Short mmCIF file of C-alpha atoms and ligand atoms in Angstrom, two decimals:
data_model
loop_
_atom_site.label_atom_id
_atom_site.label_comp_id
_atom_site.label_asym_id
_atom_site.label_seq_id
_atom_site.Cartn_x
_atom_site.Cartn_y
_atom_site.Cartn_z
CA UNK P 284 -19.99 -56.94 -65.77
CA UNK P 285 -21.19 -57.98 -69.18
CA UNK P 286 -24.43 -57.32 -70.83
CA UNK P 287 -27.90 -57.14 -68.57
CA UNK P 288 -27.66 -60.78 -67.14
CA UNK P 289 -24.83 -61.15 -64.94
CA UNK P 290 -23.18 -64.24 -66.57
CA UNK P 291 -21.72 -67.05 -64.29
CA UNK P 292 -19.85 -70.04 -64.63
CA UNK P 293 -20.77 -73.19 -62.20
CA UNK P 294 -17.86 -76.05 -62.60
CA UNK P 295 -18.96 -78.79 -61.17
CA UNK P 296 -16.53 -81.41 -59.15
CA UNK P 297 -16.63 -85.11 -58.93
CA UNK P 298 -18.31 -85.35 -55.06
CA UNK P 299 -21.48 -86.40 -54.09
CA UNK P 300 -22.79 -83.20 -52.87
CA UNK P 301 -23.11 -82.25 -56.89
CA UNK P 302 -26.53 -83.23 -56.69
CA UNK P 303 -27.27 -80.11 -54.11
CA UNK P 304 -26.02 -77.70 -56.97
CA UNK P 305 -28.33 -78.81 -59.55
CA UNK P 306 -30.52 -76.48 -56.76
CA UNK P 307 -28.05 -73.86 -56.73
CA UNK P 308 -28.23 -73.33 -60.33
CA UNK P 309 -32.00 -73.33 -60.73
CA UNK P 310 -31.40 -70.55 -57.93
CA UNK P 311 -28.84 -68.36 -60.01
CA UNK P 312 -30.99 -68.95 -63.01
CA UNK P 313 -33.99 -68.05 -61.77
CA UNK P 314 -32.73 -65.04 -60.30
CA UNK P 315 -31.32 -63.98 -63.78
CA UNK P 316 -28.47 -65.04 -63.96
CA UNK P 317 -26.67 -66.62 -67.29
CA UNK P 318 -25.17 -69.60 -65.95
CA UNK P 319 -23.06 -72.08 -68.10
CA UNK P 320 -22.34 -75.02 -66.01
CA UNK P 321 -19.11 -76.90 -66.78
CA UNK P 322 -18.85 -80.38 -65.13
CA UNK P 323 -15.91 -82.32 -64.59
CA UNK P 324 -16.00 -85.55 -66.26
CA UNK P 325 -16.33 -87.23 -62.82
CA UNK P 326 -19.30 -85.10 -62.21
CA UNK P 327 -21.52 -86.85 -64.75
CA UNK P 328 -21.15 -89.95 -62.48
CA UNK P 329 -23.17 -88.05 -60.20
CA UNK P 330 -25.59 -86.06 -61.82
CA UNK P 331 -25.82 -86.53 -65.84
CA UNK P 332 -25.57 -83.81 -68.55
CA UNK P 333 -29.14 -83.49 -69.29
CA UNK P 334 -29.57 -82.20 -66.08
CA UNK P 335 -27.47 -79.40 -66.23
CA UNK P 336 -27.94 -78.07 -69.98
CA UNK P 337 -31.80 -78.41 -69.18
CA UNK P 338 -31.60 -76.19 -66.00
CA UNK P 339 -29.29 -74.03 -67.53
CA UNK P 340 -30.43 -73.44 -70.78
CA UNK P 341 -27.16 -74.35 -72.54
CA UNK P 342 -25.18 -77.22 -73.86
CA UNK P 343 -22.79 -78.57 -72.02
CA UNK P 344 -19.33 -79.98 -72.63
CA UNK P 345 -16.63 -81.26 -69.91
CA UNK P 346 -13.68 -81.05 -72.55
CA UNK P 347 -11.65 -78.96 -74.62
CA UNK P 348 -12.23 -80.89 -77.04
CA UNK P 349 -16.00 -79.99 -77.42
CA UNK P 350 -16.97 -77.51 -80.17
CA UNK P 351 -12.87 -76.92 -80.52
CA UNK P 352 -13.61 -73.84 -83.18
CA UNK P 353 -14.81 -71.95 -80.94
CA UNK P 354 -12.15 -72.19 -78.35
CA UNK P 355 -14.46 -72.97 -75.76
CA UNK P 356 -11.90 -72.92 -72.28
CA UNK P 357 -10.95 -68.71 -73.38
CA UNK P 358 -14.27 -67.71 -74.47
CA UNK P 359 -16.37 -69.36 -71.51
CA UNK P 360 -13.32 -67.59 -69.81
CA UNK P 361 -13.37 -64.44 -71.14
CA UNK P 362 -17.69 -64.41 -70.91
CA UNK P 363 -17.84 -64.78 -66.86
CA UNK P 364 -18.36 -62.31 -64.31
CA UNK P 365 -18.21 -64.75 -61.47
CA UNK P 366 -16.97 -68.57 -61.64
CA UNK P 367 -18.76 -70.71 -58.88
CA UNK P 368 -16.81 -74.30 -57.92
CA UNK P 369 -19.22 -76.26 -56.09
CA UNK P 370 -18.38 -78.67 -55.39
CA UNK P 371 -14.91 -78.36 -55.05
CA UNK P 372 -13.35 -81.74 -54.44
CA UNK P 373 -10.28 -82.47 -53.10
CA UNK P 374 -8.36 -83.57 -56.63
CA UNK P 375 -10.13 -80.09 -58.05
CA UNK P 376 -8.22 -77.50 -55.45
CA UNK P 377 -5.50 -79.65 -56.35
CA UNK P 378 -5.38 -79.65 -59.72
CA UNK P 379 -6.55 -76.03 -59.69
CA UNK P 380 -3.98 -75.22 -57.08
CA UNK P 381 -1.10 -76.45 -59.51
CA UNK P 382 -2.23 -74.67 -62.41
CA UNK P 383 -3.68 -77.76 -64.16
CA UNK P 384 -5.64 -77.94 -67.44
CA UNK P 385 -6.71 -81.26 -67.84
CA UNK P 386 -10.43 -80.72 -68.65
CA UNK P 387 -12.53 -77.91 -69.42
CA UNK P 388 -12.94 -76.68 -65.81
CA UNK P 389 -9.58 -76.27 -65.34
CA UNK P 390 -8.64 -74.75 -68.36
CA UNK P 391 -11.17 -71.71 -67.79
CA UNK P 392 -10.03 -71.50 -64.23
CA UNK P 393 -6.51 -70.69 -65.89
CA UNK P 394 -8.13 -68.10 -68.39
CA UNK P 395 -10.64 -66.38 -66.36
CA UNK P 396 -9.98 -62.45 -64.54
CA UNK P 397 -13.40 -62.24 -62.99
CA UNK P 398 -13.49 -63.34 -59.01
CA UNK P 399 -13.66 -66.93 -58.65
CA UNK P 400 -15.54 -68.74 -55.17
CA UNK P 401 -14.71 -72.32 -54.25
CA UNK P 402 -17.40 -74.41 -52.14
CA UNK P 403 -15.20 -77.48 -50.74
CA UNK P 404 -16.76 -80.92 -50.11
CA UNK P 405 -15.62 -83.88 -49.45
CA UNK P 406 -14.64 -86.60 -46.35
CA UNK P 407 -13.45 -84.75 -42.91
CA UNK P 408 -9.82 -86.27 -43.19
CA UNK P 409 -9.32 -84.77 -47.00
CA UNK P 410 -10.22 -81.53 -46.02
CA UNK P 411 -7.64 -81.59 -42.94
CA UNK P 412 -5.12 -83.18 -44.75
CA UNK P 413 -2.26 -80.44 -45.11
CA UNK P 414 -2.52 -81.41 -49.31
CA UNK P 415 -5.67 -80.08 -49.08
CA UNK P 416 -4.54 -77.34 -46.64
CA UNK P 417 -1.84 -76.09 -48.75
CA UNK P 418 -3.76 -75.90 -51.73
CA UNK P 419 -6.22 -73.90 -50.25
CA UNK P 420 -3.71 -71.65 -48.86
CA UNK P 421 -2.31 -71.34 -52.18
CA UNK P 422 -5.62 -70.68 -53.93
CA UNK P 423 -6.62 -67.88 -51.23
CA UNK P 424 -3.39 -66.32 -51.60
CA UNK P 425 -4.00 -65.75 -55.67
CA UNK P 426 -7.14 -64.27 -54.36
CA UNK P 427 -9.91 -66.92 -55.04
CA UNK P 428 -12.63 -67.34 -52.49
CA UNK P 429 -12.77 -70.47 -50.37
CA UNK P 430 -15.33 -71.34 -48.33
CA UNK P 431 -14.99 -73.41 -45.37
CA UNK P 432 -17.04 -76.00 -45.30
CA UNK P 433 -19.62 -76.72 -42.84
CA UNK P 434 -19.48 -79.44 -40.37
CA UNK P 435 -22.26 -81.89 -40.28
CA UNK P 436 -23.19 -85.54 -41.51
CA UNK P 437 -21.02 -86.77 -44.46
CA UNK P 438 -22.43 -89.54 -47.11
CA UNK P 439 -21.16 -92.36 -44.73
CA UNK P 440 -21.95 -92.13 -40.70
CA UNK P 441 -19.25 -90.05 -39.96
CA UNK P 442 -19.71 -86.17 -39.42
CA UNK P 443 -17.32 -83.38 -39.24
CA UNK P 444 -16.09 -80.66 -41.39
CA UNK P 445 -16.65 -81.56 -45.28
CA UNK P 446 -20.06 -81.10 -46.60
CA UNK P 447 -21.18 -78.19 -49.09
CA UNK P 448 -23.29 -75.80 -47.44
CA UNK P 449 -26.92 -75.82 -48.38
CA UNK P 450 -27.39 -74.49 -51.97
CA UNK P 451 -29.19 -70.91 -50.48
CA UNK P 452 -26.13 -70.53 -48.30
CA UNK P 453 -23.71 -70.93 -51.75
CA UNK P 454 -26.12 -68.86 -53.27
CA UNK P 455 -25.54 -65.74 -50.84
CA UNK P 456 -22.05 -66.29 -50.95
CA UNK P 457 -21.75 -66.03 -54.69
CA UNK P 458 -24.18 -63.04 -54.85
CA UNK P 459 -22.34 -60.99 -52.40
CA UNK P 460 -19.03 -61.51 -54.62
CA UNK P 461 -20.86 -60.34 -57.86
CA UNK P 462 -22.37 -57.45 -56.40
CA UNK P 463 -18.92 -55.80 -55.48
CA UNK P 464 -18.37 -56.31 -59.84
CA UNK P 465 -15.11 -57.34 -59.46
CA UNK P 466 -13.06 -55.85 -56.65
CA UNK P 467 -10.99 -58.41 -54.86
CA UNK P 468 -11.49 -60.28 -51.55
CA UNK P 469 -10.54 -57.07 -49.28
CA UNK P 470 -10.82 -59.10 -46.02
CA UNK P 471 -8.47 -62.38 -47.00
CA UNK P 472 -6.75 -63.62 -44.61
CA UNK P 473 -8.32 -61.44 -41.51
CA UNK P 474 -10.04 -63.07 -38.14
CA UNK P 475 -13.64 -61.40 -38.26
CA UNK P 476 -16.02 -62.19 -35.03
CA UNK P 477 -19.63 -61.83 -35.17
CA UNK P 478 -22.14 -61.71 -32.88
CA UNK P 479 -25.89 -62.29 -34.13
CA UNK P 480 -29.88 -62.73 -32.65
CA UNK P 481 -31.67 -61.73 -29.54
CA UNK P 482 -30.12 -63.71 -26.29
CA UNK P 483 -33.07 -65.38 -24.52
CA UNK P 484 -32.86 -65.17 -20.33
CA UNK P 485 -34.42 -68.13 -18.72
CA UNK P 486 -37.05 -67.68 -15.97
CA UNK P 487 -38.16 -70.96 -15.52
CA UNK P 488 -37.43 -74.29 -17.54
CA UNK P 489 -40.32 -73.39 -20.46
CA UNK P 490 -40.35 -69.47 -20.61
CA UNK P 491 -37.79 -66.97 -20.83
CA UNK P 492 -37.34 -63.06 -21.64
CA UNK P 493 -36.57 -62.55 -25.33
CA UNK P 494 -36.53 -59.85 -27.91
CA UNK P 495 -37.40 -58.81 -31.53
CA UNK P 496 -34.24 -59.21 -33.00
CA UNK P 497 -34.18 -61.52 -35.47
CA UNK P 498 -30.58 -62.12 -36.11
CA UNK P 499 -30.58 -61.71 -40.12
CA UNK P 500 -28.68 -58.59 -39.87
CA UNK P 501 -25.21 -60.21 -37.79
CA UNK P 502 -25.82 -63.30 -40.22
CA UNK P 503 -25.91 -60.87 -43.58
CA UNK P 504 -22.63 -59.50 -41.77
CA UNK P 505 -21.13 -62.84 -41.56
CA UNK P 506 -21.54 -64.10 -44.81
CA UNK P 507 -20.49 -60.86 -46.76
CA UNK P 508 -17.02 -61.40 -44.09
CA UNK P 509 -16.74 -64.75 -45.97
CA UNK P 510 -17.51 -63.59 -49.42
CA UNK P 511 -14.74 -61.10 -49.60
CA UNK P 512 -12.66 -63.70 -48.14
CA UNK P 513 -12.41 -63.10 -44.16
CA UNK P 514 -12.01 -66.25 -41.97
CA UNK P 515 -15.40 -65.55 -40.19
CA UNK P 516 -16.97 -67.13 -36.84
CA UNK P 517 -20.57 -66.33 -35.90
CA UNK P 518 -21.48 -66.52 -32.26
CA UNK P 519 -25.68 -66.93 -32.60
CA UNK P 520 -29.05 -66.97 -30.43
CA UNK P 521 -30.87 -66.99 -33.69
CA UNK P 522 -32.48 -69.81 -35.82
CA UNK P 523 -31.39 -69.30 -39.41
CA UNK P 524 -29.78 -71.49 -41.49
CA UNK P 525 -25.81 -71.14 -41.32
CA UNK P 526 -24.32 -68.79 -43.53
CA UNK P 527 -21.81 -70.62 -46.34
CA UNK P 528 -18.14 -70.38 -45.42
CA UNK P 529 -18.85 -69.48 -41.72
CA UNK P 530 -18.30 -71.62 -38.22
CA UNK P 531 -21.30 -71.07 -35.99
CA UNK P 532 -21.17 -70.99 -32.46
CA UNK P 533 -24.69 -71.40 -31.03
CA UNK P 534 -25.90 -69.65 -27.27
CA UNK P 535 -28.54 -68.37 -25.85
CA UNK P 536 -28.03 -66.40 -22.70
CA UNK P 537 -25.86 -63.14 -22.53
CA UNK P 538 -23.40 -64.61 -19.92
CA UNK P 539 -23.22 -67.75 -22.58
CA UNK P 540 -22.42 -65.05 -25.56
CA UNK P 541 -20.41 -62.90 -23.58
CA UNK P 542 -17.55 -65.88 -22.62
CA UNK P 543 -17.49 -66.83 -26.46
CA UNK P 544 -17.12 -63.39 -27.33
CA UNK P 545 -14.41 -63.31 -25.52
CA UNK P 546 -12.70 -66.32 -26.73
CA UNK P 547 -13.02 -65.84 -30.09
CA UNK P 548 -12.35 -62.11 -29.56
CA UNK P 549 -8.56 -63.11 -28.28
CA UNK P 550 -7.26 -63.55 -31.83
CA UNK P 551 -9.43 -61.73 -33.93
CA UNK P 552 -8.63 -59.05 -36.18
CA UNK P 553 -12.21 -57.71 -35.98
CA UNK P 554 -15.26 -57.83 -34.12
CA UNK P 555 -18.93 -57.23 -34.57
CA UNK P 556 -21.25 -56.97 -31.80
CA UNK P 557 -24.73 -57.10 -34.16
CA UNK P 558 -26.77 -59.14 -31.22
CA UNK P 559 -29.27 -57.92 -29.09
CA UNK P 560 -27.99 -58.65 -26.11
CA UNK P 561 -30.17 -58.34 -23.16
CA UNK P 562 -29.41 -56.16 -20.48
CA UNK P 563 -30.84 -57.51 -17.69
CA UNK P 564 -31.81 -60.96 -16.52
CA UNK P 565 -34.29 -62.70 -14.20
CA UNK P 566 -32.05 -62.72 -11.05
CA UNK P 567 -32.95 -66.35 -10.24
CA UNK P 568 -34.00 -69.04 -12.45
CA UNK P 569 -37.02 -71.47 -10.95
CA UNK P 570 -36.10 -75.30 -10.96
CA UNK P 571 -39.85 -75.80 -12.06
CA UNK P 572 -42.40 -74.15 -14.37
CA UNK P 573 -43.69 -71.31 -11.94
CA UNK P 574 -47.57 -72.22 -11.75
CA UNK P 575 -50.35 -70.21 -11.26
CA UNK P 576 -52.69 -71.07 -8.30
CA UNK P 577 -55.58 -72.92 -8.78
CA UNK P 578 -57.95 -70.60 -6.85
CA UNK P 579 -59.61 -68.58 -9.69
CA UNK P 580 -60.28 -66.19 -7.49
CA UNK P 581 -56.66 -65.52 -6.97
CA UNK P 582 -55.42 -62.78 -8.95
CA UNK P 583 -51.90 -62.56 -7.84
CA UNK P 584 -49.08 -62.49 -9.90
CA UNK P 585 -45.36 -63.52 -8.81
CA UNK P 586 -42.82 -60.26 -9.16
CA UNK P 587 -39.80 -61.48 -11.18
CA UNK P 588 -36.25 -59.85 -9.48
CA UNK P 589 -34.17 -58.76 -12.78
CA UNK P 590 -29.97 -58.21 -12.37
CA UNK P 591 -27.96 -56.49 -15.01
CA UNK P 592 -25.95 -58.36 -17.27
CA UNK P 593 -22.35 -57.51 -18.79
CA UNK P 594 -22.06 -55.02 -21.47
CA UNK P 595 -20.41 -57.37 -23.77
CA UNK P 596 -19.19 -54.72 -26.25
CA UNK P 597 -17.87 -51.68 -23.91
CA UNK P 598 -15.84 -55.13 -21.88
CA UNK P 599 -14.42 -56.36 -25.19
CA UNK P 600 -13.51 -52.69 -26.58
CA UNK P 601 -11.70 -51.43 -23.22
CA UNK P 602 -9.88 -55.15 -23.40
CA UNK P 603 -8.72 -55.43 -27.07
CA UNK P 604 -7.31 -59.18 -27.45
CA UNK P 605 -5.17 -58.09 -30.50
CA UNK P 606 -3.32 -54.79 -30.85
CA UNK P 607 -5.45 -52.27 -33.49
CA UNK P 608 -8.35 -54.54 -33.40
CA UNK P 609 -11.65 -52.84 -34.73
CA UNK P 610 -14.07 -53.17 -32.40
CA UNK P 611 -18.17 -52.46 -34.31
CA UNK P 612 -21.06 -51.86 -32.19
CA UNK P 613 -24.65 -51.49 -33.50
CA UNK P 614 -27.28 -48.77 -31.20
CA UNK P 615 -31.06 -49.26 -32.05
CA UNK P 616 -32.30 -46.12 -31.45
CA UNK P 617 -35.53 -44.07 -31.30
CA UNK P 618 -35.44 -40.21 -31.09
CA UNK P 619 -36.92 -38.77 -27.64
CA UNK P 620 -36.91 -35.31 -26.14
CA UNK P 621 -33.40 -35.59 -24.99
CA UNK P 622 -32.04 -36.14 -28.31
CA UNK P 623 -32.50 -37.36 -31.84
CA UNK P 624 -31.12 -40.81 -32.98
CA UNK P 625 -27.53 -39.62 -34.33
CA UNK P 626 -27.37 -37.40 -30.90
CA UNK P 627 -28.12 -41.06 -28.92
CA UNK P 628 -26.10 -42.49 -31.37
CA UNK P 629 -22.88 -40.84 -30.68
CA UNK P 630 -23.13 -40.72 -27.01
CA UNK P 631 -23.11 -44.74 -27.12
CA UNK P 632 -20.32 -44.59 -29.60
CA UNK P 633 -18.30 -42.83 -26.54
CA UNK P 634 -19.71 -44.24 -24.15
CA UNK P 635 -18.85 -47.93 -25.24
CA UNK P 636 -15.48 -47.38 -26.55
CA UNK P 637 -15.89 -48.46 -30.15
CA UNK P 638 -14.49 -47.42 -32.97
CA UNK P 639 -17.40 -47.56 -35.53
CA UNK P 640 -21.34 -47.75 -34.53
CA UNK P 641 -24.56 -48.52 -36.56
CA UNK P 642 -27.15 -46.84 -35.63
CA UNK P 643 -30.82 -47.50 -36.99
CA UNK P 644 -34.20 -45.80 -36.04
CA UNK P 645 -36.23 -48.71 -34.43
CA UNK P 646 -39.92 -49.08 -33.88
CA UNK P 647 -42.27 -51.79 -34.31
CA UNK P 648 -42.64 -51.73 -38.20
CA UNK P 649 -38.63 -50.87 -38.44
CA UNK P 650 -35.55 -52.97 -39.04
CA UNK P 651 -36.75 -56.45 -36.82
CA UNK P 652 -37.34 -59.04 -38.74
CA UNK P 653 -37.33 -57.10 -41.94
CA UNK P 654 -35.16 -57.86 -44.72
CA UNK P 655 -34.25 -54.13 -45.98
CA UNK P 656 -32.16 -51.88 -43.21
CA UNK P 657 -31.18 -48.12 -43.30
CA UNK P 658 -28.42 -46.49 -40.83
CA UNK P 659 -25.67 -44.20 -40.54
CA UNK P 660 -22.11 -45.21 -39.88
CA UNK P 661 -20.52 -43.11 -37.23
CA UNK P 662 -16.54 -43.37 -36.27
CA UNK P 663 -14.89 -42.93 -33.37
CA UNK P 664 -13.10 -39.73 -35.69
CA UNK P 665 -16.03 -37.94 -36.25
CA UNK P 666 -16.99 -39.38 -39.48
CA UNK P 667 -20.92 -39.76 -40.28
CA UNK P 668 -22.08 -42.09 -43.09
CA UNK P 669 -25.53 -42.57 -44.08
CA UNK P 670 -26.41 -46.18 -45.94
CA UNK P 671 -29.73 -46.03 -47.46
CA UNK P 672 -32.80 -48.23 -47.33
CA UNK P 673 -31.58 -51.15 -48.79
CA UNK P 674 -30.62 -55.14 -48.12
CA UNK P 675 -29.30 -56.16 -45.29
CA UNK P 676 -26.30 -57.80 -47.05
CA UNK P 677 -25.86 -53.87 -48.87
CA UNK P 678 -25.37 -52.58 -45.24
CA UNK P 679 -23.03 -55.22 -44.03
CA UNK P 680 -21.40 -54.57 -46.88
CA UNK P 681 -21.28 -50.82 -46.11
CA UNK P 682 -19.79 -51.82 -42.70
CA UNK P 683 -17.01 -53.99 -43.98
CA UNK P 684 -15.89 -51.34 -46.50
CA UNK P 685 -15.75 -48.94 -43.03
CA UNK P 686 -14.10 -51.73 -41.58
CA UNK P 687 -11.30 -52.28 -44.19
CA UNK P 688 -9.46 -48.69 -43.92
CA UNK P 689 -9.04 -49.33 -40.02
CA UNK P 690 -7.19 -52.56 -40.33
CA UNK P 691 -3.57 -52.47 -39.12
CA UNK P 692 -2.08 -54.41 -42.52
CA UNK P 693 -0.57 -57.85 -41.71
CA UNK P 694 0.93 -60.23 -44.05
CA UNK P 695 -2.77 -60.68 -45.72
CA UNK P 696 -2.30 -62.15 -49.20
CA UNK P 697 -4.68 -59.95 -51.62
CA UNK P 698 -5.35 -56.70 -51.07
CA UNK P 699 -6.48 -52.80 -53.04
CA UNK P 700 -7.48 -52.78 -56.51
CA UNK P 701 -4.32 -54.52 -57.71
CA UNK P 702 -5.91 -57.61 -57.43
CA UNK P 703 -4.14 -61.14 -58.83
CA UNK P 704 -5.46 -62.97 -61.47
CA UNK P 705 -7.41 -65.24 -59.70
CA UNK P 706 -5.53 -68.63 -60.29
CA UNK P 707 -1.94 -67.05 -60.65
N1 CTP B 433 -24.57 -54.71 -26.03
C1 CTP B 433 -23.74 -55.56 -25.31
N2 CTP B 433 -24.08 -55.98 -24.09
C2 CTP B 433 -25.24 -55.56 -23.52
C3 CTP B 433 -26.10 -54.69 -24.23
C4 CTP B 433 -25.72 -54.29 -25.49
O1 CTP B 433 -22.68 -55.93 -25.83
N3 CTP B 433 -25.57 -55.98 -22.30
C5 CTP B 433 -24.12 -54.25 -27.35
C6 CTP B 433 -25.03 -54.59 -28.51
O2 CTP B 433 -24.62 -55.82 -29.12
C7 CTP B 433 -24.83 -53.43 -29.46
C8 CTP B 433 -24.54 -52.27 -28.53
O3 CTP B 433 -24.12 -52.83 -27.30
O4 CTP B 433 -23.70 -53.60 -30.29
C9 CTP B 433 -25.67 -51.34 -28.27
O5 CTP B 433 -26.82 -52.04 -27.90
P1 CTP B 433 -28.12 -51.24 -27.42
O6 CTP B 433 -29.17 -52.20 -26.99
O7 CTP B 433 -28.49 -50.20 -28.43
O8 CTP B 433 -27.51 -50.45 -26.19
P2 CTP B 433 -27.56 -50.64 -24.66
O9 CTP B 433 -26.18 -50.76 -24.13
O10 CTP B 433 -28.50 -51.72 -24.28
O11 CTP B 433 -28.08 -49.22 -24.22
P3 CTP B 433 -29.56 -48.68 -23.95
O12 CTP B 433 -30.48 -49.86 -24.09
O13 CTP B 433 -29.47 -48.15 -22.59
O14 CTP B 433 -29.75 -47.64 -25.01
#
């Protein structure tokens, strides 16, 4: 990287959803970054140039043909450390796709080295037309950073795949790429599964047994997948906000995460069991709330029957639905008199069949709901790794780059330091 502030170009595409990244620039600048934001000229129909050389600090120009002495296209260029495309319409991926340099954006896409990360948005049937398809193939393949979009409600009434994810969500995504400097998308092209959140067991229709887990350490997982390019789905009992780039598949029950698991777990490459899943289960669920008498003199309590549920993770490592799929498992631990929490640790790492496990000290005050997390990686070789006290996303991070050396190498388009040039 360049200088102190990490330095970040945001080109802006002719779609609707350009009006969320006036958000997601305030959110890169105020969290120091230098951002130049380059519009397309179709942009400014959406959201005007004052706007963006008022949030950002610095003129701005959608031509070459701006402030031509200077050469603006190589030295904007040249300057990045990251290039954000957000969003990215359907003539952009085209035109960026086919080496285009019609406009300023296009012209730095062709001159930058730094990673590049493209937020698509636009109508359902653009985005699944195989145009649209190919060029993303194309642009993944040179090593760029695509982002699925999510699915919801598009500017019209229809809904479906298309819109930009919220501007945190974009935010994350480009963060994670700039914190790895400027080491290529490692996990293009590979199937990751991730499992996230405490499952919730229903005892009645209004009260169930839960746990502490919050879920933000699966979801850091599964948007660091998508920021170094993996194809990521996230099976969740949480309530966060979906990560950028990622499908989400929502449950709640362990029998409801455990047959998703194992669907998506039939053609992935890798998969993550971070959820808390819960082991046991009220064995019957009442039809109505379960009332307490109305004799207060009554003290009695009903007894609630629990059953086990599946281990999820030893059922998908013994049944591997590819051939050299990685198969992660997380153990929170606390040390006891039988052991300390690396002693526990490895035990489960045996005893579930997995090939790596993350193991953290739990307690109270520790690791639920917190944002920071501190473990140690253990393999199914032997191999110990401790990862600091540090953010969530630094672990997952930590795990994917224990991940990457296991993968059996397909036909994935980027891969090791040799990275592409981003556009070709
Ligand atoms: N896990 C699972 N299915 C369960 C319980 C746990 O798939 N029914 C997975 C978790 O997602 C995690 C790993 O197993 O990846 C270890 O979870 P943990 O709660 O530490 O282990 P348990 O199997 O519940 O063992 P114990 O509580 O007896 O230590």
């Amino acid at each position: 990287m360049t200088g102190s502030a990490p330095r970040v170009v945001l080109g802006v595409g002719g779609g609707i959803a350009a009006y969320k990244v006036a958000s997601l620039l305030r959110l890169l600048t105020e969290s120091g970054h230098d951002v130049r934001v380059v519009p397309t000229g179709s942009a400014l129909q959406f959201v005007g140039a004052p706007t963006w050389a008022a949030l950002s600090g610095h003129p701005v120009h959608t031509e070459v043909w701006d402030d031509v002495h200077e050469v603006p296209h190589v030295r904007i260029g040249r300057e990045a450390d990251l290039v954000v495309v957000a969003p990215a319409t359907a003539d952009l991926l085209a035109r960026a796709a086919h080496g285009r340099a019609d406009d300023l954006l296009t012209s730095t896409l062709l001159t930058v080295t730094c990673p590049v990360v493209m937020a698509p948005a636009m109508h359902t049937e653009m985005w699944l037309h195989p145009a649209t398809q190919a060029n993303v193939a194309t642009l993944r393949s040179r090593g760029v950073v695509v982002l699925e979009p999510a699915s919801g409600r598009l500017t019209g009434a229809d809904t479906g795949p298309g819109r930009l994810p919220e501007p945190e969500a974009v935010f994350a995504a480009a963060t994670a790429v700039l914190r790895r400097g400027g080491a290529a998308p490692d996990l293009a092209g590979v199937r990751v599964v991730v499992s996230a959140g405490g499952t919730r067991e229903p005892l009645d229709p209004v009260r169930y047994l839960g746990n502490r887990s919050s879920g933000k350490q699966g979801y850091a997982l599964a948007a660091t997948a998508a920021a170094r390019g993996a194809d990521v789905r996230l099976v969740s009992s949480a309530s966060l906000p979906d990560p950028a780039g990622v499908r989400v598949l929502r449950v709640e029950t362990a029998e409801q995460l455990r047959t998703a698991m194992v669907e998506a777990a039939a053609d992935a490459d890798v998969v993550v069991m971070a959820a808390a899943v819960a082991d046991f289960r009220p064995a019957a669920v009442a039809e109505h709330k379960i009332k307490k008498s109305g004799d207060p003199g009554d003290s009695s309590a009903p007894t609630v029957e629990l059953v086990r549920n599946p281990d999820v993770l030893a059922e998908l490592a013994a049944h591997r639905g590819v051939p050299g799929q990685v198969v992660v498992g997380f153990a929170a631990e606390t040390g006891d008199a039988d052991g300390d929490v690396l002693h526990h640790g490895r035990a489960k790492l045996t005893r579930k069949g997995c090939d790596l496990l993350v193991v953290n000290e739990v307690g109270v005050d520790r690791t639920f709901g917190a944002d920071t997390n501190a473990a140690t990686l253990l393999d199914r070789d032997g191999g110990e790794h401790p990862v600091p006290l540090g953010s969530k996303a630094a672990l997952a991070d930590a795990v994917w780059d224990a991940v990457v050396p296991r993968l059996i190498p397909r036909d994935t388009p980027a891969s090791g330091a040799d990275r592409p040039h981003p556009l070709g």
